[in-house]
């Protein structure tokens, strides 16, 4: 049932490809503007790269949340989905679709923006790029899971975008800190296994609890 719901989410999202492109364009534009605003020097950009890329990724994920929930709620599709399947299955399908269509493309785009931010300046191999991608692979699913809970809780509110930001950003901050510090540790040739382990722990906790919390919140919001 989850696979059927996931296929449905992907088909719906494909019809609204412009909505999918906006968060990715936002991600690229925000990171691309920093060399113009701060300094084109490689050493400066490399130092700023982890924080800039991670903040841009976080805001892009937040920007894309409404597309996966608001339209279904407004046209009544969400109520029908909850009648056909369990709330947890609906929540899982939306979380998976959100990550596949937003989180995964951010991971794929990150090496290009890493080059722009001179993340591998002074090294022969692209080690720092791989660390950046790995941190995003572990971090972006957690952002999707937490965002799903916040969005599900605020669906019935008239200005849910602001409420989601107030609810979710404090929970995003630890992921942002450890995601950026993972890349920073790699840039400073320090061990980053601890930061990756913490990101993995955040993801594991979110995977266990967030789908059920999101499903329950969807049922309350629609009911």
PDB file of C-alpha atoms in Angstrom, residues 23 26-27 50-66 68-69 91 94-100 102-104 106-107 132-152 164-165 167-180 198-207 210-211 214:
ATOM      1  CA  UNK A  23      13.346  24.832  -3.942  1.00  0.00           C
ATOM      2  CA  UNK A  26      16.502  28.579  -4.433  1.00  0.00           C
ATOM      3  CA  UNK A  27      19.257  26.278  -3.150  1.00  0.00           C
ATOM      4  CA  UNK A  50      29.727  24.079   5.214  1.00  0.00           C
ATOM      5  CA  UNK A  51      27.423  26.577   6.916  1.00  0.00           C
ATOM      6  CA  UNK A  52      26.248  28.218   3.695  1.00  0.00           C
ATOM      7  CA  UNK A  53      25.397  24.970   1.911  1.00  0.00           C
ATOM      8  CA  UNK A  54      23.681  23.468   4.934  1.00  0.00           C
ATOM      9  CA  UNK A  55      21.593  26.562   5.698  1.00  0.00           C
ATOM     10  CA  UNK A  56      20.545  26.782   2.046  1.00  0.00           C
ATOM     11  CA  UNK A  57      19.604  23.078   2.044  1.00  0.00           C
ATOM     12  CA  UNK A  58      17.579  23.467   5.242  1.00  0.00           C
ATOM     13  CA  UNK A  59      15.635  26.457   3.888  1.00  0.00           C
ATOM     14  CA  UNK A  60      15.018  24.656   0.592  1.00  0.00           C
ATOM     15  CA  UNK A  61      13.571  21.656   2.397  1.00  0.00           C
ATOM     16  CA  UNK A  62      11.358  23.954   4.462  1.00  0.00           C
ATOM     17  CA  UNK A  63      10.219  25.766   1.317  1.00  0.00           C
ATOM     18  CA  UNK A  64       9.147  22.535  -0.382  1.00  0.00           C
ATOM     19  CA  UNK A  65       7.084  21.139   2.503  1.00  0.00           C
ATOM     20  CA  UNK A  66       3.801  22.840   1.649  1.00  0.00           C
ATOM     21  CA  UNK A  68       3.418  17.801  -0.538  1.00  0.00           C
ATOM     22  CA  UNK A  69       0.598  18.446   1.938  1.00  0.00           C
ATOM     23  CA  UNK A  91       2.589   9.920   6.078  1.00  0.00           C
ATOM     24  CA  UNK A  94       4.592  11.653   1.578  1.00  0.00           C
ATOM     25  CA  UNK A  95       7.887  11.635   3.490  1.00  0.00           C
ATOM     26  CA  UNK A  96       9.499   9.312   0.933  1.00  0.00           C
ATOM     27  CA  UNK A  97       8.208  11.386  -1.986  1.00  0.00           C
ATOM     28  CA  UNK A  98       9.439  14.584  -0.337  1.00  0.00           C
ATOM     29  CA  UNK A  99      12.945  13.206   0.116  1.00  0.00           C
ATOM     30  CA  UNK A 100      13.160  11.592  -3.337  1.00  0.00           C
ATOM     31  CA  UNK A 102      13.704  17.397  -2.955  1.00  0.00           C
ATOM     32  CA  UNK A 103      16.250  15.917  -0.538  1.00  0.00           C
ATOM     33  CA  UNK A 104      17.959  13.598  -3.019  1.00  0.00           C
ATOM     34  CA  UNK A 106      19.922  18.578  -3.103  1.00  0.00           C
ATOM     35  CA  UNK A 107      22.471  15.846  -2.382  1.00  0.00           C
ATOM     36  CA  UNK A 132      29.454  16.942   2.388  1.00  0.00           C
ATOM     37  CA  UNK A 133      27.281  14.542   0.413  1.00  0.00           C
ATOM     38  CA  UNK A 134      27.330  11.963   3.197  1.00  0.00           C
ATOM     39  CA  UNK A 135      26.279  14.545   5.780  1.00  0.00           C
ATOM     40  CA  UNK A 136      23.370  15.598   3.538  1.00  0.00           C
ATOM     41  CA  UNK A 137      22.381  11.966   2.910  1.00  0.00           C
ATOM     42  CA  UNK A 138      22.065  11.477   6.667  1.00  0.00           C
ATOM     43  CA  UNK A 139      20.655  14.927   7.444  1.00  0.00           C
ATOM     44  CA  UNK A 140      18.055  15.631   4.762  1.00  0.00           C
ATOM     45  CA  UNK A 141      15.843  12.601   5.575  1.00  0.00           C
ATOM     46  CA  UNK A 142      15.674  13.829   9.172  1.00  0.00           C
ATOM     47  CA  UNK A 143      14.600  17.247   7.883  1.00  0.00           C
ATOM     48  CA  UNK A 144      11.849  15.588   5.820  1.00  0.00           C
ATOM     49  CA  UNK A 145      10.644  13.512   8.780  1.00  0.00           C
ATOM     50  CA  UNK A 146      10.526  16.421  11.220  1.00  0.00           C
ATOM     51  CA  UNK A 147       8.982  18.686   8.599  1.00  0.00           C
ATOM     52  CA  UNK A 148       6.240  16.140   7.996  1.00  0.00           C
ATOM     53  CA  UNK A 149       5.255  16.238  11.651  1.00  0.00           C
ATOM     54  CA  UNK A 150       5.152  20.034  11.703  1.00  0.00           C
ATOM     55  CA  UNK A 151       3.213  20.276   8.463  1.00  0.00           C
ATOM     56  CA  UNK A 152       0.705  17.647   9.570  1.00  0.00           C
ATOM     57  CA  UNK A 164       5.632  25.261  10.604  1.00  0.00           C
ATOM     58  CA  UNK A 165       8.709  27.485  10.726  1.00  0.00           C
ATOM     59  CA  UNK A 167       7.597  24.634  15.282  1.00  0.00           C
ATOM     60  CA  UNK A 168      10.228  22.969  13.134  1.00  0.00           C
ATOM     61  CA  UNK A 169      13.248  25.283  12.927  1.00  0.00           C
ATOM     62  CA  UNK A 170      14.213  24.726  16.602  1.00  0.00           C
ATOM     63  CA  UNK A 171      14.231  20.968  15.872  1.00  0.00           C
ATOM     64  CA  UNK A 172      16.245  21.556  12.691  1.00  0.00           C
ATOM     65  CA  UNK A 173      19.006  23.432  14.513  1.00  0.00           C
ATOM     66  CA  UNK A 174      20.823  20.358  15.976  1.00  0.00           C
ATOM     67  CA  UNK A 175      20.840  18.694  12.546  1.00  0.00           C
ATOM     68  CA  UNK A 176      22.180  21.902  11.018  1.00  0.00           C
ATOM     69  CA  UNK A 177      24.917  22.184  13.647  1.00  0.00           C
ATOM     70  CA  UNK A 178      26.184  18.627  13.313  1.00  0.00           C
ATOM     71  CA  UNK A 179      25.770  18.573   9.527  1.00  0.00           C
ATOM     72  CA  UNK A 180      27.894  21.674   9.067  1.00  0.00           C
ATOM     73  CA  UNK A 198      25.060  11.798  15.801  1.00  0.00           C
ATOM     74  CA  UNK A 199      23.395  12.574  12.453  1.00  0.00           C
ATOM     75  CA  UNK A 200      22.712   8.862  12.077  1.00  0.00           C
ATOM     76  CA  UNK A 201      21.225   8.730  15.574  1.00  0.00           C
ATOM     77  CA  UNK A 202      18.952  11.693  14.784  1.00  0.00           C
ATOM     78  CA  UNK A 203      17.813   9.910  11.620  1.00  0.00           C
ATOM     79  CA  UNK A 204      17.144   6.642  13.444  1.00  0.00           C
ATOM     80  CA  UNK A 205      15.059   8.367  16.127  1.00  0.00           C
ATOM     81  CA  UNK A 206      13.136  10.348  13.495  1.00  0.00           C
ATOM     82  CA  UNK A 207      12.451   7.206  11.419  1.00  0.00           C
ATOM     83  CA  UNK A 210       8.059  10.743  13.041  1.00  0.00           C
ATOM     84  CA  UNK A 211       5.874   8.632  10.674  1.00  0.00           C
ATOM     85  CA  UNK A 214       2.790  12.615  11.425  1.00  0.00           C
TER      86      UNK A 214
END
